[in-house]
Structure formats: C-alpha cells, structure tokens
Short mmCIF file of C-alpha atoms and ligand atoms in Angstrom, two decimals:
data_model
loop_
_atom_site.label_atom_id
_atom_site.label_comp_id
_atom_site.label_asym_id
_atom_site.label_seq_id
_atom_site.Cartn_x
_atom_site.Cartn_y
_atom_site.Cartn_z
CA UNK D 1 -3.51 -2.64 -31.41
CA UNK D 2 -2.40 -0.21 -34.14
CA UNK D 3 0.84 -0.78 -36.07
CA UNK D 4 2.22 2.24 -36.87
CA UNK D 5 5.11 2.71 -40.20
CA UNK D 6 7.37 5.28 -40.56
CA UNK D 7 7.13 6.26 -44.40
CA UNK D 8 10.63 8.31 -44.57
CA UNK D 9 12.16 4.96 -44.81
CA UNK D 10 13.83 5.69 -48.21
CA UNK D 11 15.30 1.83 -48.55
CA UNK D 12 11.60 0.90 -48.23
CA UNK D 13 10.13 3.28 -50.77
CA UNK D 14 12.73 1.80 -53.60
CA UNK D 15 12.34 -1.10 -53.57
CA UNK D 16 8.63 -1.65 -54.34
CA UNK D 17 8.77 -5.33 -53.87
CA UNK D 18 9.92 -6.02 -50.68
CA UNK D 19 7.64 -6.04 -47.71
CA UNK D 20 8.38 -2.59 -46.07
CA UNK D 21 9.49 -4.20 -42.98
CA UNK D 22 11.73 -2.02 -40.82
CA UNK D 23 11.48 -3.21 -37.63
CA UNK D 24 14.14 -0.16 -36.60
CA UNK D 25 11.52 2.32 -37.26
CA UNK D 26 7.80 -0.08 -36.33
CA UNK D 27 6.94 0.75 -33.00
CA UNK D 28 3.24 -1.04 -31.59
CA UNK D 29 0.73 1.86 -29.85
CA UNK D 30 -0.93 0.29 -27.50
CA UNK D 31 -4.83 1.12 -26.66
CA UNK D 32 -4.75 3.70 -23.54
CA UNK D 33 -6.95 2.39 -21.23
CA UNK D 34 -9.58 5.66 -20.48
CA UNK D 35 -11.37 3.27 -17.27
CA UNK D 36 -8.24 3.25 -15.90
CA UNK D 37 -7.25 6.97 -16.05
CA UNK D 38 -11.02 7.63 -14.48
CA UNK D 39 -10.10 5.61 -11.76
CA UNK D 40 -6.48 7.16 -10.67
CA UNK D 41 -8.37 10.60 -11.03
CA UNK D 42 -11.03 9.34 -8.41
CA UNK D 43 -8.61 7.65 -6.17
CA UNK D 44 -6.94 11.41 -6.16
CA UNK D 45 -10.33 12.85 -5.43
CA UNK D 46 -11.28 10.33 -2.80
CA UNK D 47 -7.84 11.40 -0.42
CA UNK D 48 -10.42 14.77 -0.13
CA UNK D 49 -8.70 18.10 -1.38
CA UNK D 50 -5.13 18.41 -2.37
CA UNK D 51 -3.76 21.59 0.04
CA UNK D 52 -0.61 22.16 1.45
CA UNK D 53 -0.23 20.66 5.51
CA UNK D 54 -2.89 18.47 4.52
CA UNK D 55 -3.38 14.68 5.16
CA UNK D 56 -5.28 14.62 2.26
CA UNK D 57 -1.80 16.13 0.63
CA UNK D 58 0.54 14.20 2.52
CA UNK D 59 -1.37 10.80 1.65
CA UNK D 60 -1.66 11.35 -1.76
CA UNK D 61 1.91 12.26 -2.62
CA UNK D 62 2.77 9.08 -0.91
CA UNK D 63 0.46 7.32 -2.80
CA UNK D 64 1.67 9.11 -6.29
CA UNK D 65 5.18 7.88 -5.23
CA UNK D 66 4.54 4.19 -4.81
CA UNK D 67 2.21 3.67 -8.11
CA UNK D 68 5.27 5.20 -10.15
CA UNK D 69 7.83 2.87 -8.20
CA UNK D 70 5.23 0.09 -8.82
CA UNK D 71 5.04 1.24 -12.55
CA UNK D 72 9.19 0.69 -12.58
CA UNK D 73 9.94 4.58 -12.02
CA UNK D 74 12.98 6.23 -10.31
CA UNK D 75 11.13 8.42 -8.40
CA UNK D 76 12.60 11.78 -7.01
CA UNK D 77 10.36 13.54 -4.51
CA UNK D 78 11.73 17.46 -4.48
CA UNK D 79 11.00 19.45 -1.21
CA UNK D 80 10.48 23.03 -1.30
CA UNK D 81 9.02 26.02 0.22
CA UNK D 82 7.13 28.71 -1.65
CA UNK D 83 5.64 31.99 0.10
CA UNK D 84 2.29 32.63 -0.92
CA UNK D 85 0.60 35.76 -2.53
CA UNK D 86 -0.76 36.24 1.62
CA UNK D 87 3.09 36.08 2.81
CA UNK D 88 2.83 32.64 4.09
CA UNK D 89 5.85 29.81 3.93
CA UNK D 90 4.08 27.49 2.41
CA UNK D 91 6.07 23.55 2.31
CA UNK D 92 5.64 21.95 -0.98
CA UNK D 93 6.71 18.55 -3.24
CA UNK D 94 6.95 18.33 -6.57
CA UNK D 95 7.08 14.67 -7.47
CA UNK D 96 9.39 13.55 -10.32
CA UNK D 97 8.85 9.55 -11.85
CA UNK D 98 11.65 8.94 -14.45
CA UNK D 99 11.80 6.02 -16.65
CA UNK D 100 14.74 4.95 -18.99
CA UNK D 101 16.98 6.97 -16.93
CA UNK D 102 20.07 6.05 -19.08
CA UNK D 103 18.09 7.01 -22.72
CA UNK D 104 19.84 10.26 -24.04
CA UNK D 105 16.67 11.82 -25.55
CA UNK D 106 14.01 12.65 -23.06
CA UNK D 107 11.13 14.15 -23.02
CA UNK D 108 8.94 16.24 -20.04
CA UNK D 109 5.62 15.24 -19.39
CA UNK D 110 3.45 16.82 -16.54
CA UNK D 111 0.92 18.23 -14.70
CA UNK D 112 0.09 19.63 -11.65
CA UNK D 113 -0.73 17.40 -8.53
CA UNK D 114 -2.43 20.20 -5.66
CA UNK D 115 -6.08 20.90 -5.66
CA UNK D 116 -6.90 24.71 -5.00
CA UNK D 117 -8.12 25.54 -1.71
CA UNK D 118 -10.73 28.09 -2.22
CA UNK D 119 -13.64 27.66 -4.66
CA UNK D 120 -13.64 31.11 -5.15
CA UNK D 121 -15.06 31.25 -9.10
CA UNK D 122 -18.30 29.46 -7.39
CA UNK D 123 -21.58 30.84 -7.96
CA UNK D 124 -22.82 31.07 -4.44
CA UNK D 125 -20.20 33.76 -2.80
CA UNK D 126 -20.67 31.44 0.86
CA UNK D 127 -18.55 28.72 -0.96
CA UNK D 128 -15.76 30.67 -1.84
CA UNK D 129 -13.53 29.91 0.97
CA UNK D 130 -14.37 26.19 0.68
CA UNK D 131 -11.58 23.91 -0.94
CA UNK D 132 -12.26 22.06 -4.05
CA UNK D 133 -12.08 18.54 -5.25
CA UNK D 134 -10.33 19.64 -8.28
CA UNK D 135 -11.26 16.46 -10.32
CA UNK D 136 -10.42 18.00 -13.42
CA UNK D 137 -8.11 20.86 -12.38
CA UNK D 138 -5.34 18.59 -10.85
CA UNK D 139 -6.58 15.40 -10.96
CA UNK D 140 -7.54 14.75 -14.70
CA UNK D 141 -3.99 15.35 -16.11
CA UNK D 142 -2.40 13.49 -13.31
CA UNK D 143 -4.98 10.57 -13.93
CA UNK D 144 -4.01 10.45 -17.38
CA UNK D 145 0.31 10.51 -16.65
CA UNK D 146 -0.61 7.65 -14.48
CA UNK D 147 -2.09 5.57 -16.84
CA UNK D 148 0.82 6.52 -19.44
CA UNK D 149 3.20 5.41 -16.79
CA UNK D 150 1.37 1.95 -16.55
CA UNK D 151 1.37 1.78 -20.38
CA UNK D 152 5.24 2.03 -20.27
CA UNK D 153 5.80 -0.28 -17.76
CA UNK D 154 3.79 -2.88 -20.13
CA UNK D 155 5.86 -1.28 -23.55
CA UNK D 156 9.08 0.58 -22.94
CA UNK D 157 9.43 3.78 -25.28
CA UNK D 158 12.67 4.53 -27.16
CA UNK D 159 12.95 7.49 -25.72
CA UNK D 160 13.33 8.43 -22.08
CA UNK D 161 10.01 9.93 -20.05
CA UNK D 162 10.01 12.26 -17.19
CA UNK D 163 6.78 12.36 -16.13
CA UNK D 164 6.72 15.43 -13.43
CA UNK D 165 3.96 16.05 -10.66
CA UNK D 166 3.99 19.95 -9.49
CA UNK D 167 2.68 21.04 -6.01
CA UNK D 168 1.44 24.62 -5.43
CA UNK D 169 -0.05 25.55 -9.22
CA UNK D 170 -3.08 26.59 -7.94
CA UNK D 171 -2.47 28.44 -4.52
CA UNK D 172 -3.02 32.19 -6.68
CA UNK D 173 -4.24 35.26 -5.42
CA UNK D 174 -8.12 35.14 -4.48
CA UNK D 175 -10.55 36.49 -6.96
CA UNK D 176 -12.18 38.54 -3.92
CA UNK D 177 -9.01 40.18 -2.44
CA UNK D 178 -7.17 42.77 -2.96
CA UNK D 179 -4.97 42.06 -6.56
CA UNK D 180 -1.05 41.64 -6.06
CA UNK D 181 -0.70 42.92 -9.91
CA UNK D 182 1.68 39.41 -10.46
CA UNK D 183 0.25 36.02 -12.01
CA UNK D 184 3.34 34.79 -10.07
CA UNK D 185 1.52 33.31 -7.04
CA UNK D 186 0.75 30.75 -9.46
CA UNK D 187 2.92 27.80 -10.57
CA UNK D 188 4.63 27.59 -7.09
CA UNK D 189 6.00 24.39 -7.82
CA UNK D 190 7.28 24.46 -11.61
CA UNK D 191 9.33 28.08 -10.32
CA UNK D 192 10.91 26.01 -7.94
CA UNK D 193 11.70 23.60 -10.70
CA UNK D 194 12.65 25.22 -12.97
CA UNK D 195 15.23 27.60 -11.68
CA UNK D 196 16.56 24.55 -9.12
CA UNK D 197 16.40 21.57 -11.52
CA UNK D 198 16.41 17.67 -10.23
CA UNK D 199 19.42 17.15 -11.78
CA UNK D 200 21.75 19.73 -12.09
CA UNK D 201 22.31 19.91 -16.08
CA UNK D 202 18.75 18.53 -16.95
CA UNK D 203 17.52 18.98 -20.09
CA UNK D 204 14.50 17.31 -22.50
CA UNK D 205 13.70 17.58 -26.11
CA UNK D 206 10.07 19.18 -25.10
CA UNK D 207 7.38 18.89 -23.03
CA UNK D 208 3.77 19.07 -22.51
CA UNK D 209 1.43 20.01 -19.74
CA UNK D 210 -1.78 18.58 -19.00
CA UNK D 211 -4.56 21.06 -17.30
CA UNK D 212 -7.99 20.31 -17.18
CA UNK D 213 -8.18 17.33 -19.50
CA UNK D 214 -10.72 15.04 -18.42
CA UNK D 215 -14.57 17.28 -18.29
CA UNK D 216 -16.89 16.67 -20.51
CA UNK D 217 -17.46 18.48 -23.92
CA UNK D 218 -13.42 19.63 -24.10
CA UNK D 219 -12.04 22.34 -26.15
CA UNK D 220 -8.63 22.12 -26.41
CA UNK D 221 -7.28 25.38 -28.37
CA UNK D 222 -3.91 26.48 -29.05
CA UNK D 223 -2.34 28.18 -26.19
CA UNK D 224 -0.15 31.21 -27.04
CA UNK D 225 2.82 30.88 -24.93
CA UNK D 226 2.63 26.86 -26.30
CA UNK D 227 2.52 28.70 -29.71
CA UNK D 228 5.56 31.37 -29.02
CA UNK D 229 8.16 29.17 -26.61
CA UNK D 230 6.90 25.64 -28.84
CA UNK D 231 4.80 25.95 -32.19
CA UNK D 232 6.29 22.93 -33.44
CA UNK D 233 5.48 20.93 -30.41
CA UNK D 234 1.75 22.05 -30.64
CA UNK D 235 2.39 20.81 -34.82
CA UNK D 236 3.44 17.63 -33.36
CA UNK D 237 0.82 17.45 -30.91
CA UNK D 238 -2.22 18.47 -32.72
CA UNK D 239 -1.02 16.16 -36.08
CA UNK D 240 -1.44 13.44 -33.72
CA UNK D 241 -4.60 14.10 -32.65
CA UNK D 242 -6.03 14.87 -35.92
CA UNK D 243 -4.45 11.22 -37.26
CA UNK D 244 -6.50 9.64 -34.08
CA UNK D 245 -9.91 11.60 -35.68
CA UNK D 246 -9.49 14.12 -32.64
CA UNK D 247 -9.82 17.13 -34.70
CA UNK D 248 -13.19 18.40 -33.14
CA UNK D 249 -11.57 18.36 -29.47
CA UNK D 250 -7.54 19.56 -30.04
CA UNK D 251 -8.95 22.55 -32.50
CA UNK D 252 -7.14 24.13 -35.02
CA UNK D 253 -7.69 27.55 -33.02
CA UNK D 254 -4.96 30.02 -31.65
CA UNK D 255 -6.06 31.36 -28.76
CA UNK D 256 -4.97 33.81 -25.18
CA UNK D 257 -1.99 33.12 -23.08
CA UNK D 258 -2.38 31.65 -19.68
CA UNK D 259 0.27 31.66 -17.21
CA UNK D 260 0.60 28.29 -16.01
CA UNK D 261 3.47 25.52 -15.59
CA UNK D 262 4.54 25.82 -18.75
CA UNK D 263 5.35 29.37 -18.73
CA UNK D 264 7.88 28.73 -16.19
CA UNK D 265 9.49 25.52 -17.22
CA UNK D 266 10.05 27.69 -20.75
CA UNK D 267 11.33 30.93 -19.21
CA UNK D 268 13.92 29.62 -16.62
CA UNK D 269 14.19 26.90 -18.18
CA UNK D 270 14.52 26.59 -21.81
CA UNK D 271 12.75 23.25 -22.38
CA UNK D 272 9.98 24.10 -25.42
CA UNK D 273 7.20 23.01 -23.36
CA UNK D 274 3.30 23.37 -24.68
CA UNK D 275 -0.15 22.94 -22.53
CA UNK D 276 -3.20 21.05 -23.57
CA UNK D 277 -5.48 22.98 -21.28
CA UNK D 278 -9.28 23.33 -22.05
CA UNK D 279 -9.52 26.73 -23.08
CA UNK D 280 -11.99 28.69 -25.20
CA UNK D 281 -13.31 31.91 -25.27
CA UNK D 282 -16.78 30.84 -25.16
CA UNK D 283 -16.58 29.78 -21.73
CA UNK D 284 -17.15 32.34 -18.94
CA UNK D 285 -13.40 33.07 -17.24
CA UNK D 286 -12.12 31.20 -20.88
CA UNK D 287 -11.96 27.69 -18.92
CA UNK D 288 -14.06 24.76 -18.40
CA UNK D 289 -17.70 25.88 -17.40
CA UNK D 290 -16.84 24.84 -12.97
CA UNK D 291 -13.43 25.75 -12.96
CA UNK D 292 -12.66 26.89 -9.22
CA UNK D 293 -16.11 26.05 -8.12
CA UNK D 294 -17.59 23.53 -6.07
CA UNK D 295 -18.71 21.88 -9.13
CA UNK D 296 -15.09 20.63 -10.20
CA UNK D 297 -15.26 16.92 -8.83
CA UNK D 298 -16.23 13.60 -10.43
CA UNK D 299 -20.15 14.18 -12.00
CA UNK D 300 -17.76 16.15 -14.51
CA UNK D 301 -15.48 13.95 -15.28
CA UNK D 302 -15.50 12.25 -19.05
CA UNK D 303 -13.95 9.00 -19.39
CA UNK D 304 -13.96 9.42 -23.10
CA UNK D 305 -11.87 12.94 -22.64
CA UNK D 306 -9.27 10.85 -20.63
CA UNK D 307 -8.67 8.46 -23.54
CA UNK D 308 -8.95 11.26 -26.11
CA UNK D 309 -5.79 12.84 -24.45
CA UNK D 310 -4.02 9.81 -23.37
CA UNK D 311 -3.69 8.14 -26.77
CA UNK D 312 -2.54 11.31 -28.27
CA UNK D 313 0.06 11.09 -26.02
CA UNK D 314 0.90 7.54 -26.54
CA UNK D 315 0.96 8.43 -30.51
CA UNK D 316 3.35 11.11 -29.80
CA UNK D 317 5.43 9.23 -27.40
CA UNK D 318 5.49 6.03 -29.52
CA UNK D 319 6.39 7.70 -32.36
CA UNK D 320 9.36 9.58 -31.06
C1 LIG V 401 -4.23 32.27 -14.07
O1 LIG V 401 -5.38 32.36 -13.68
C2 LIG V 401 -3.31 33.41 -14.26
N1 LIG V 401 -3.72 31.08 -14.36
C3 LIG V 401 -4.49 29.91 -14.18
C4 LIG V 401 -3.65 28.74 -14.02
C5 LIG V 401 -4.47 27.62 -13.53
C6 LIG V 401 -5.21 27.61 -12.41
N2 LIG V 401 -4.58 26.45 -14.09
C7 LIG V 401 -5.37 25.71 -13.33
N3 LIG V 401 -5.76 26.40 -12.32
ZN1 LIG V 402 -6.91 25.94 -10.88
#
C-alpha cells in the first residue's frame, strides 16, 4: 500500500510540529492487480473476435455488462447504428459503467470494446480478410478499466468515474481498397457518443483513452490531438507516471496525431480528453510492431504493461 500526502496543505506546512495529518486530503492507492487485468483481456479474447452481428460480440457485451454491475456500476448499454465506409448499417453498443453517480466532479475513462475484423496490416496478404483477436487493440485497455472498476468497488474514489466501452473503433476503411479520403469510418461508436450523449447535459472534468496498452516493450508518446484539445491532462498523466518510475514507458516525446476516440469525444464534445496509445515512429505504420495482423492476440500480451498503465491510473484517480 502507498500512502500518498498532499503537500499544498498550508495549515500543515506551519506548523512544523504537528504530525501533518490531514485526513481531508490522505487518500490510500491501492496496488493494481496486473494478473488480474491479463485475465479480463483473455476472457475478451477467448469469446473469439469482437465484430458486429457476432456471438462472439453479443456474448461479450453481456458479459462486460454484468462484471461492471457485479463491480457496483450503473450500467447504461447505448444502442446505435453506424454505416460503414462499404455503405453498410452496421448495429452497435457502446457500453457505459458509472460509479458515484451522485459525485459532482467526474471524470471519463475509456476504451474501445470491438476487435477489427480484417487483419489487413498482416504480412501474408491471404490473411487479410481474416478477423483478429485484437488482444491488445481492444482488449488490453478494456482489461485494464476492468480491473480499475474492481479496484473501486474495493476503495471508492472522491470523485465520480465513468468508465465508457465504445463499439465500432476499428471497423475503418481497408488498407487494400479503394481510399474514402475520411479517417471518419473510424471511431463509430465515440461519434455516436459524443454528438448523442447518455445523459443529456453530460459533462466530465477530462478523460483518457486507453489503446493498445498491454504488448510488450510499450512506447507510450505524447499524442498531438491529447497535446492540442488536453496538454494539461497529458501533464497530469505523465507526472504520474514518472512519480511511479514509469518514465522509460510514458516518454517525454511529442509525437503525430491519430484519429481515434478521443478526437471525437473532444470535437463534439468538449470534454479535454487525452490517449495513452503505443505510438512511436520507430515502429512500421507508427504502432505496436502486429497491429492489425494476425499476430495481435495473447503471446503479445505483457502483464507488466497492464500494471504499468493501471496504477498510473489509480495515482491519477486517487489523487483527484
Ligand atoms: C487511423 O488509422 C486513422 N486510426 C487508427 C485508430 C485505431 C485503430 N486505433 C486502434 N485501431
Ligand atoms: Zn485497430
């Protein structure tokens, strides 16, 4: 356990001789268990791939919706439908656990719940119609929320936590067809979101988006919409890391935009919202090395990434 002190407590700082403690401002972080986010990412994995008309889809948004109402969430489940970059009506459900419904500060936490269904970045051109596993595009970051949401079952937060599940991120245009000259076939769900909120009215202090936060060797870089809708979320963010020794992994590096959740939830919807997303120009297409390949499933999958990420989120939510 790790006791952590807020040091702006000027009533403390006077008066040298009595024991600084201010219970107000003490809150205990807890150790995020990194076993147990590896496990909710291969219980995802296991349903088989994430696609819209699915069982594998229907089962595990059924699944995601009773481990938040077993974690003591209100859980909204928000129906949509989406047409695809092919023209198709595609049916959708963006999943939405809140906890400490009544708490007046609130903040956004997400990720995206759908697994894409054509492994179309994989090396051998015969796979590319071939739906992925999407253990750590999908799965990791969901893994991870999971986990948090067990955490604050076990220690309530001050603050209130929407933790929000999008359907239809990674449906995109196919890297062998013919370009639609839009990255808006992306992000099907947060659109939907964001311009058709929950709750009518709904609004957070900020938020942060997992993607691709569980493979081995991460590089987590500083996203440049994060940077322009949110630098001093990324601040917050990154200072938290860096506190937890994290420094190598969250890097003090600016890097490209990527249009992804995010980018949605901050244009139509105004809630400064940043994404941890491995990310670095080294890599071939800029993410991790089997992004959209057949190789994205569980021999990839780093439980020590998992707990890197998920107790920088507990410091940040703890601390709020
Ligand atoms: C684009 O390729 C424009 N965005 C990628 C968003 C994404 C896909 N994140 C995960 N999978
Ligand atoms: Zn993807």
């Amino acid at each position: 356990m790790l006791l952590w002190t807020s040091c702006t407590n000027d009533a403390v700082k006077d008066k040298k001789d009595i024991p600084s403690v201010e219970t107000k401002n003490q809150q205990v972080i807890a150790s995020f268990n990194g076993d147990s986010a590896y496990n909710y990412v291969a219980k995802q994995v296991a349903f088989g791939p994430r696609i819209p008309s699915s069982k594998a889809h229907e089962n595990c948004a059924l699944w995601l919706q009773k481990k938040m109402e077993l974690f003591g969430a209100k859980v909204t489940i928000q129906n949509f439908k989406a047409r695809a970059y092919t023209g198709k009506i595609l049916s959708g459900s963006n999943i939405i656990a809140t906890f400490n419904p009544d708490a007046q500060k609130r903040i956004m936490l997400s990720s995206h719940w759908d697994s894409r269904p054509f492994a179309d970045h994989d090396p051998d051109p015969k796979k590319h119609y071939i739906p992925i596993d999407g253990a750590n595009d999908g799965a990791s970051g969901v893994g991870i929320l999971l986990e948090m949401a067990r955490q604050f079952q076990m220690q309530n937060p001050k603050v209130g936590v929407d933790i929000l599940f999008w359907d239809l991120e990674d449906y995109g245009e196919h890297n062998d067809e013919v370009k639609t000259g839009t990255d808006d076939f992306w992000g099907l769900g947060s659109q939907y979101w964001s311009k058709n909120n929950h709750i009518p009215g709904y609004s957070a202090s900020f938020g942060i988006l997992l993607d691709m936060v569980g493979a081995e060797n991460p590089s987590f870089t500083k996203e440049a919409y994060s940077l322009n809708y949110a630098a001093g979320i990324v601040a917050k963010v990154w200072t938290a890391a860096r506190k937890l020794g994290y420094q190598d992994i969250f890097r003090d590096v600016e890097a490209g935009a990527v249009t992804d959740d995010h980018y949605y939830v901050n244009k139509f919807s105004n809630i400064p919202t940043i994404d941890i997303i491995h990310y670095d120009t080294g890599e071939k297409n800029g993410f991790f090395p089997y992004w959209h390949t057949t190789g994205d499933n569980m021999s990839h999958i780093s439980k020590s990434t998992l707990k890197v990420v998920g107790q920088t989120l507990m410091q940040v939510i703890y601390t709020e």
